[in-house]
Amino acid sequence: MQCSARPPSGSSFTDVVPPSESIKNAAALLAHNAMTYYKGNETGQTPGLLVDPYYWWEAGAMFDLMVQYWYYTGDDTYNDVVTKGLLFQTSPDNDYMPTNQTKTEGNDDQAFWAFAVMSAAEMKFPNPPEGSPSWLALAQAVFNTQARRWDTTACGGGLRWQIFAWNKGWEYKNSISNGGFFQLAARLARYTGNQTYADWAQKTWDWMEGSSLMTKDYNIYDGAEMSTNCTVPIPLQWTYNIGTFLIGAAYMYNFTDASTEWRTHLEGLLNGTKLFFPQSLGGNIMQEVACEPQQSCNNDQPSFKAYLSRWMAVTTQMAPFTKDYIMTKLRASAQGAAKQCSGPPGGGNTCGRTWNTATWDGKIGVGEEMSALSVIQSNLISKVAPPVTADKGGQSKGNPAAGSGTESHTPKDSLLTKTITTGDRAGAGILTAIVLSGVIGSTWWMSFGS
């Protein structure tokens, strides 16, 4: 069976439609483009995996994006496929530790699957079939496995990049792994109301703030080797690193009823995002500055802008004072992305990478499609309700003891009762893309300004 997704019948970007409908139509095309890289629902293929040579983590990230697509548009075309993919990869212990991923799985990889199921819980995505773990329980299971990995053998704490000692990166502590754990803890705190999740978020933030990975100006560096006690950071900066701390801080701001502490952090992080909106491009077009200008991005890095786009959008719901600043940038970036979704020449809508140019740059891949879809549909954020919580509209039932092993006889049972003291990367490319008829960039992009 293949995905039968297609743009809404009878629609075109030259139709006279309200701006929000025009954005939804664009999102439908780009969702289709992204899902052409997924064959897991076809006979003989593995559910939940993208086509080779894409890594496991990016499939989880794409499913998160597709949950968001449903939430923004109401189009349920992909819901069954997404649900099956999310459930097939849970592993026997329902904690996103499948045995066939042990060669490559890191803490950051696991976190992206947790983000997907956390989004499903927060957006009231249709519940899994009876007998399956709930979306919330799956996110809690990932949290529990990662909390047990908090490592004090070097650097005073933090998560290692890798889960398994035989993997390259075991002796490296990086921002996306710790930022992923921070974000997940903050989102679980808000959804469940459980203070212990918030305590872990605070602990992770304090560790980052006291390490070399975060500067006083809220620059977030890639990571550091444990052999240096994490004192010598790798100074690369990526959109998804600052993005995961931004959204985590926004959730903490919301959870703490707009505390001054978290507002200060939010303002600092927002200032830090300016690096990714260079003044040379007008100050509002998102760019992956560590690789785009040099055209040196590998095949996973083009998807990073998808995550910053999404997390900036939700920040406006968690902390409304950020709305004007953020939406100015998301609108301009969406306009740029739309113009770039114009390849190949002659009427295509394959998305490129460089949003500051109106001519398709020839780049193709699932990351390019995901980033364009994310920033474009994020312009619908004001049209949808904020993420729900357990006591305000939530329908996903949790399991605080979820995680690997026998739930009633493992250390994780105490994680939600103990007192907390304050104290490469994946991916590869693909050389083909299925092109639908219609030109995205030349017709409807102006609706984002409305």
Short mmCIF file of N, CA and C in Angstrom, two decimals, residues 128-253:
data_model
loop_
_atom_site.label_atom_id
_atom_site.label_comp_id
_atom_site.label_asym_id
_atom_site.label_seq_id
_atom_site.Cartn_x
_atom_site.Cartn_y
_atom_site.Cartn_z
N PRO A 128 -3.83 6.07 19.99
CA PRO A 128 -3.45 4.79 19.37
C PRO A 128 -4.54 3.74 19.59
N PRO A 129 -4.50 2.66 18.81
CA PRO A 129 -5.49 1.60 18.99
C PRO A 129 -5.44 1.02 20.41
N GLU A 130 -6.55 0.48 20.85
CA GLU A 130 -6.62 -0.13 22.18
C GLU A 130 -5.55 -1.19 22.32
N GLY A 131 -4.90 -1.21 23.47
CA GLY A 131 -3.83 -2.15 23.72
C GLY A 131 -2.45 -1.60 23.43
N SER A 132 -2.40 -0.44 22.81
CA SER A 132 -1.12 0.22 22.52
C SER A 132 -0.79 1.21 23.63
N PRO A 133 0.48 1.50 23.82
CA PRO A 133 0.84 2.53 24.80
C PRO A 133 0.31 3.89 24.37
N SER A 134 -0.02 4.73 25.31
CA SER A 134 -0.52 6.06 24.99
C SER A 134 0.62 6.95 24.53
N TRP A 135 0.27 8.02 23.84
CA TRP A 135 1.29 8.98 23.41
C TRP A 135 2.04 9.53 24.61
N LEU A 136 1.33 9.91 25.64
CA LEU A 136 1.97 10.48 26.81
C LEU A 136 2.89 9.48 27.49
N ALA A 137 2.44 8.24 27.63
CA ALA A 137 3.26 7.22 28.29
C ALA A 137 4.56 6.98 27.52
N LEU A 138 4.50 7.04 26.21
CA LEU A 138 5.71 6.87 25.41
C LEU A 138 6.71 8.00 25.69
N ALA A 139 6.21 9.22 25.77
CA ALA A 139 7.10 10.35 26.09
C ALA A 139 7.67 10.21 27.49
N GLN A 140 6.85 9.77 28.44
CA GLN A 140 7.34 9.58 29.80
C GLN A 140 8.40 8.48 29.86
N ALA A 141 8.24 7.45 29.05
CA ALA A 141 9.22 6.38 29.03
C ALA A 141 10.58 6.88 28.57
N VAL A 142 10.58 7.70 27.53
CA VAL A 142 11.85 8.27 27.06
C VAL A 142 12.46 9.14 28.15
N PHE A 143 11.66 9.96 28.79
CA PHE A 143 12.18 10.78 29.87
C PHE A 143 12.83 9.92 30.95
N ASN A 144 12.17 8.85 31.35
CA ASN A 144 12.71 8.00 32.41
C ASN A 144 14.03 7.36 32.02
N THR A 145 14.12 6.88 30.77
CA THR A 145 15.38 6.28 30.35
C THR A 145 16.50 7.31 30.34
N GLN A 146 16.19 8.53 29.96
CA GLN A 146 17.24 9.55 29.87
C GLN A 146 17.62 10.10 31.24
N ALA A 147 16.66 10.21 32.12
CA ALA A 147 16.99 10.70 33.47
C ALA A 147 17.97 9.75 34.16
N ARG A 148 17.84 8.45 33.89
CA ARG A 148 18.76 7.49 34.48
C ARG A 148 20.16 7.60 33.89
N ARG A 149 20.28 8.27 32.74
CA ARG A 149 21.59 8.41 32.10
C ARG A 149 22.32 9.68 32.51
N TRP A 150 21.75 10.46 33.39
CA TRP A 150 22.43 11.68 33.83
C TRP A 150 23.80 11.27 34.36
N ASP A 151 24.84 11.90 33.84
CA ASP A 151 26.19 11.39 34.03
C ASP A 151 27.06 12.40 34.78
N THR A 152 27.61 11.99 35.91
CA THR A 152 28.45 12.88 36.72
C THR A 152 29.90 12.45 36.72
N THR A 153 30.27 11.55 35.80
CA THR A 153 31.66 11.10 35.77
C THR A 153 32.60 12.17 35.24
N ALA A 154 32.06 13.14 34.52
CA ALA A 154 32.85 14.25 34.00
C ALA A 154 31.92 15.41 33.73
N CYS A 155 32.47 16.61 33.76
CA CYS A 155 31.74 17.83 33.38
C CYS A 155 30.65 18.21 34.40
N GLY A 156 30.61 17.54 35.53
CA GLY A 156 29.66 17.92 36.58
C GLY A 156 28.23 17.56 36.31
N GLY A 157 27.97 16.71 35.32
CA GLY A 157 26.60 16.31 35.00
C GLY A 157 26.35 16.31 33.51
N GLY A 158 25.08 16.28 33.16
CA GLY A 158 24.69 16.31 31.75
C GLY A 158 24.57 14.94 31.14
N LEU A 159 23.95 14.90 29.97
CA LEU A 159 23.84 13.66 29.21
C LEU A 159 24.98 13.57 28.20
N ARG A 160 25.46 12.35 28.03
CA ARG A 160 26.37 12.10 26.92
C ARG A 160 25.58 12.18 25.61
N TRP A 161 26.32 12.37 24.52
CA TRP A 161 25.66 12.34 23.22
C TRP A 161 25.13 10.94 22.95
N GLN A 162 25.99 9.94 23.10
CA GLN A 162 25.62 8.59 22.76
C GLN A 162 25.07 7.82 23.97
N ILE A 163 24.27 6.81 23.68
CA ILE A 163 23.69 5.95 24.70
C ILE A 163 24.60 4.77 24.98
N PHE A 164 25.24 4.27 23.92
CA PHE A 164 26.02 3.04 24.03
C PHE A 164 27.51 3.34 23.93
N ALA A 165 28.30 2.70 24.80
CA ALA A 165 29.72 3.02 24.93
C ALA A 165 30.52 2.70 23.68
N TRP A 166 30.03 1.79 22.83
CA TRP A 166 30.77 1.42 21.63
C TRP A 166 30.57 2.40 20.49
N ASN A 167 29.71 3.39 20.65
CA ASN A 167 29.46 4.33 19.56
C ASN A 167 30.36 5.55 19.65
N LYS A 168 30.81 6.01 18.51
CA LYS A 168 31.58 7.25 18.46
C LYS A 168 30.74 8.38 19.01
N GLY A 169 31.29 9.15 19.93
CA GLY A 169 30.54 10.22 20.57
C GLY A 169 30.17 9.90 22.01
N TRP A 170 30.54 8.71 22.48
CA TRP A 170 30.27 8.33 23.87
C TRP A 170 30.95 9.29 24.85
N GLU A 171 32.11 9.81 24.47
CA GLU A 171 32.86 10.71 25.35
C GLU A 171 32.59 12.18 25.01
N TYR A 172 31.42 12.46 24.47
CA TYR A 172 31.07 13.82 24.05
C TYR A 172 29.73 14.19 24.67
N LYS A 173 29.66 15.36 25.26
CA LYS A 173 28.39 15.87 25.77
C LYS A 173 27.97 17.03 24.89
N ASN A 174 26.76 16.92 24.33
CA ASN A 174 26.37 17.93 23.34
C ASN A 174 25.07 18.62 23.72
N SER A 175 24.86 19.74 23.08
CA SER A 175 23.73 20.60 23.45
C SER A 175 22.40 20.02 23.01
N ILE A 176 22.36 19.34 21.87
CA ILE A 176 21.05 18.86 21.42
C ILE A 176 20.55 17.72 22.29
N SER A 177 21.44 16.87 22.80
CA SER A 177 20.99 15.81 23.71
C SER A 177 20.48 16.40 25.00
N ASN A 178 21.22 17.33 25.59
CA ASN A 178 20.78 17.94 26.83
C ASN A 178 19.61 18.88 26.61
N GLY A 179 19.61 19.57 25.47
CA GLY A 179 18.47 20.42 25.16
C GLY A 179 17.21 19.64 24.88
N GLY A 180 17.37 18.46 24.27
CA GLY A 180 16.21 17.60 24.05
C GLY A 180 15.61 17.14 25.36
N PHE A 181 16.45 16.74 26.30
CA PHE A 181 15.97 16.31 27.62
C PHE A 181 15.32 17.47 28.36
N PHE A 182 15.93 18.64 28.25
CA PHE A 182 15.36 19.84 28.88
C PHE A 182 13.98 20.15 28.31
N GLN A 183 13.86 20.14 27.00
CA GLN A 183 12.58 20.42 26.37
C GLN A 183 11.52 19.40 26.78
N LEU A 184 11.89 18.13 26.73
CA LEU A 184 10.93 17.08 27.07
C LEU A 184 10.46 17.22 28.52
N ALA A 185 11.39 17.48 29.42
CA ALA A 185 11.02 17.64 30.83
C ALA A 185 10.08 18.83 31.02
N ALA A 186 10.37 19.94 30.34
CA ALA A 186 9.53 21.12 30.47
C ALA A 186 8.12 20.87 29.93
N ARG A 187 8.03 20.18 28.81
CA ARG A 187 6.72 19.89 28.23
C ARG A 187 5.92 18.92 29.10
N LEU A 188 6.61 17.93 29.66
CA LEU A 188 5.93 17.00 30.56
C LEU A 188 5.48 17.71 31.83
N ALA A 189 6.27 18.65 32.32
CA ALA A 189 5.87 19.41 33.51
C ALA A 189 4.57 20.15 33.25
N ARG A 190 4.50 20.83 32.12
CA ARG A 190 3.28 21.60 31.83
C ARG A 190 2.09 20.68 31.60
N TYR A 191 2.31 19.59 30.88
CA TYR A 191 1.17 18.71 30.58
C TYR A 191 0.64 18.03 31.83
N THR A 192 1.52 17.50 32.65
CA THR A 192 1.09 16.70 33.80
C THR A 192 0.89 17.51 35.07
N GLY A 193 1.56 18.66 35.15
CA GLY A 193 1.55 19.42 36.40
C GLY A 193 2.50 18.87 37.45
N ASN A 194 3.30 17.87 37.10
CA ASN A 194 4.21 17.23 38.06
C ASN A 194 5.48 18.07 38.20
N GLN A 195 5.73 18.55 39.40
CA GLN A 195 6.86 19.43 39.66
C GLN A 195 8.20 18.76 39.40
N THR A 196 8.27 17.44 39.56
CA THR A 196 9.56 16.77 39.40
C THR A 196 10.09 16.91 37.98
N TYR A 197 9.20 16.90 37.00
CA TYR A 197 9.66 17.15 35.63
C TYR A 197 10.26 18.56 35.53
N ALA A 198 9.62 19.51 36.15
CA ALA A 198 10.14 20.88 36.14
C ALA A 198 11.49 20.96 36.85
N ASP A 199 11.65 20.18 37.92
CA ASP A 199 12.92 20.16 38.64
C ASP A 199 14.05 19.63 37.74
N TRP A 200 13.73 18.60 36.95
CA TRP A 200 14.74 18.09 36.03
C TRP A 200 15.04 19.11 34.93
N ALA A 201 14.03 19.81 34.46
CA ALA A 201 14.28 20.86 33.47
C ALA A 201 15.20 21.94 34.05
N GLN A 202 14.92 22.33 35.28
CA GLN A 202 15.75 23.34 35.94
C GLN A 202 17.17 22.84 36.13
N LYS A 203 17.31 21.59 36.54
CA LYS A 203 18.63 21.00 36.74
C LYS A 203 19.43 20.99 35.44
N THR A 204 18.77 20.62 34.35
CA THR A 204 19.45 20.57 33.06
C THR A 204 19.85 21.96 32.61
N TRP A 205 18.94 22.92 32.78
CA TRP A 205 19.27 24.30 32.43
C TRP A 205 20.46 24.80 33.25
N ASP A 206 20.44 24.55 34.55
CA ASP A 206 21.53 25.02 35.40
C ASP A 206 22.86 24.42 34.97
N TRP A 207 22.82 23.14 34.58
CA TRP A 207 24.07 22.51 34.13
C TRP A 207 24.56 23.17 32.85
N MET A 208 23.66 23.36 31.89
CA MET A 208 24.05 24.01 30.64
C MET A 208 24.60 25.41 30.89
N GLU A 209 23.89 26.16 31.71
CA GLU A 209 24.28 27.54 31.98
C GLU A 209 25.65 27.62 32.64
N GLY A 210 25.97 26.62 33.43
CA GLY A 210 27.26 26.60 34.11
C GLY A 210 28.36 25.95 33.31
N SER A 211 28.03 25.42 32.15
CA SER A 211 29.02 24.75 31.31
C SER A 211 29.55 25.71 30.26
N SER A 212 30.47 25.21 29.45
CA SER A 212 31.00 26.02 28.36
C SER A 212 30.10 26.00 27.13
N LEU A 213 29.03 25.23 27.19
CA LEU A 213 28.18 25.08 26.00
C LEU A 213 27.20 26.23 25.81
N MET A 214 26.95 27.00 26.85
CA MET A 214 26.06 28.16 26.76
C MET A 214 26.80 29.38 27.29
N THR A 215 26.84 30.44 26.49
CA THR A 215 27.52 31.65 26.93
C THR A 215 26.56 32.58 27.65
N LYS A 216 27.10 33.58 28.28
CA LYS A 216 26.26 34.55 28.98
C LYS A 216 25.38 35.33 28.02
N ASP A 217 25.74 35.31 26.74
CA ASP A 217 24.94 35.96 25.70
C ASP A 217 23.97 34.99 25.03
N TYR A 218 23.83 33.79 25.62
CA TYR A 218 22.90 32.78 25.13
C TYR A 218 23.27 32.23 23.75
N ASN A 219 24.55 32.20 23.46
CA ASN A 219 25.01 31.41 22.33
C ASN A 219 25.07 29.96 22.78
N ILE A 220 24.57 29.05 21.97
CA ILE A 220 24.56 27.63 22.30
C ILE A 220 25.53 26.92 21.37
N TYR A 221 26.62 26.40 21.94
CA TYR A 221 27.61 25.71 21.14
C TYR A 221 27.27 24.22 21.00
N ASP A 222 27.91 23.58 20.05
CA ASP A 222 27.53 22.21 19.71
C ASP A 222 27.75 21.22 20.85
N GLY A 223 28.91 21.24 21.45
CA GLY A 223 29.21 20.28 22.52
C GLY A 223 30.66 20.38 22.92
N ALA A 224 31.09 19.43 23.76
CA ALA A 224 32.47 19.43 24.25
C ALA A 224 32.88 18.01 24.62
N GLU A 225 34.16 17.73 24.48
CA GLU A 225 34.70 16.42 24.84
C GLU A 225 34.82 16.30 26.36
N MET A 226 34.48 15.14 26.86
CA MET A 226 34.59 14.89 28.29
C MET A 226 36.05 14.87 28.74
N SER A 227 36.98 14.58 27.83
CA SER A 227 38.40 14.56 28.18
C SER A 227 38.91 15.91 28.64
N THR A 228 38.22 16.99 28.24
CA THR A 228 38.56 18.34 28.68
C THR A 228 37.69 18.79 29.85
N ASN A 229 36.90 17.86 30.39
CA ASN A 229 35.90 18.19 31.41
C ASN A 229 34.90 19.21 30.86
N CYS A 230 34.68 19.13 29.55
CA CYS A 230 33.74 20.00 28.84
C CYS A 230 34.10 21.47 28.95
N THR A 231 35.38 21.76 29.05
CA THR A 231 35.81 23.16 29.17
C THR A 231 36.16 23.79 27.83
N VAL A 232 36.29 22.99 26.79
CA VAL A 232 36.66 23.50 25.47
C VAL A 232 35.54 23.17 24.49
N PRO A 233 34.61 24.06 24.29
CA PRO A 233 33.45 23.75 23.44
C PRO A 233 33.80 23.75 21.96
N ILE A 234 33.06 22.95 21.19
CA ILE A 234 33.09 23.05 19.73
C ILE A 234 32.16 24.20 19.38
N PRO A 235 32.66 25.30 18.82
CA PRO A 235 31.86 26.53 18.73
C PRO A 235 30.86 26.61 17.59
N LEU A 236 30.55 25.49 16.95
CA LEU A 236 29.51 25.52 15.92
C LEU A 236 28.16 25.81 16.56
N GLN A 237 27.34 26.62 15.88
CA GLN A 237 26.00 26.94 16.36
C GLN A 237 24.98 26.53 15.30
N TRP A 238 23.94 25.83 15.75
CA TRP A 238 22.91 25.30 14.87
C TRP A 238 21.54 25.80 15.31
N THR A 239 20.64 25.93 14.36
CA THR A 239 19.30 26.42 14.67
C THR A 239 18.59 25.53 15.68
N TYR A 240 18.75 24.21 15.56
CA TYR A 240 17.97 23.35 16.44
C TYR A 240 18.48 23.36 17.87
N ASN A 241 19.75 23.73 18.06
CA ASN A 241 20.25 23.81 19.43
C ASN A 241 19.61 24.96 20.20
N ILE A 242 19.66 26.15 19.64
CA ILE A 242 19.03 27.26 20.34
C ILE A 242 17.51 27.07 20.36
N GLY A 243 16.98 26.41 19.32
CA GLY A 243 15.53 26.20 19.27
C GLY A 243 15.02 25.33 20.40
N THR A 244 15.73 24.26 20.71
CA THR A 244 15.22 23.36 21.75
C THR A 244 15.29 24.02 23.12
N PHE A 245 16.28 24.87 23.36
CA PHE A 245 16.31 25.59 24.63
C PHE A 245 15.27 26.71 24.65
N LEU A 246 15.02 27.33 23.51
CA LEU A 246 13.99 28.36 23.43
C LEU A 246 12.63 27.81 23.80
N ILE A 247 12.23 26.70 23.19
CA ILE A 247 10.90 26.17 23.46
C ILE A 247 10.81 25.60 24.87
N GLY A 248 11.90 25.00 25.34
CA GLY A 248 11.89 24.53 26.72
C GLY A 248 11.72 25.67 27.71
N ALA A 249 12.42 26.77 27.46
CA ALA A 249 12.29 27.93 28.33
C ALA A 249 10.88 28.53 28.25
N ALA A 250 10.29 28.48 27.05
CA ALA A 250 8.93 29.00 26.89
C ALA A 250 7.94 28.17 27.70
N TYR A 251 8.09 26.85 27.66
CA TYR A 251 7.22 25.99 28.47
C TYR A 251 7.43 26.24 29.96
N MET A 252 8.66 26.46 30.38
CA MET A 252 8.92 26.74 31.79
C MET A 252 8.35 28.10 32.18
N TYR A 253 8.43 29.07 31.30
CA TYR A 253 7.82 30.37 31.54
C TYR A 253 6.32 30.21 31.76
#
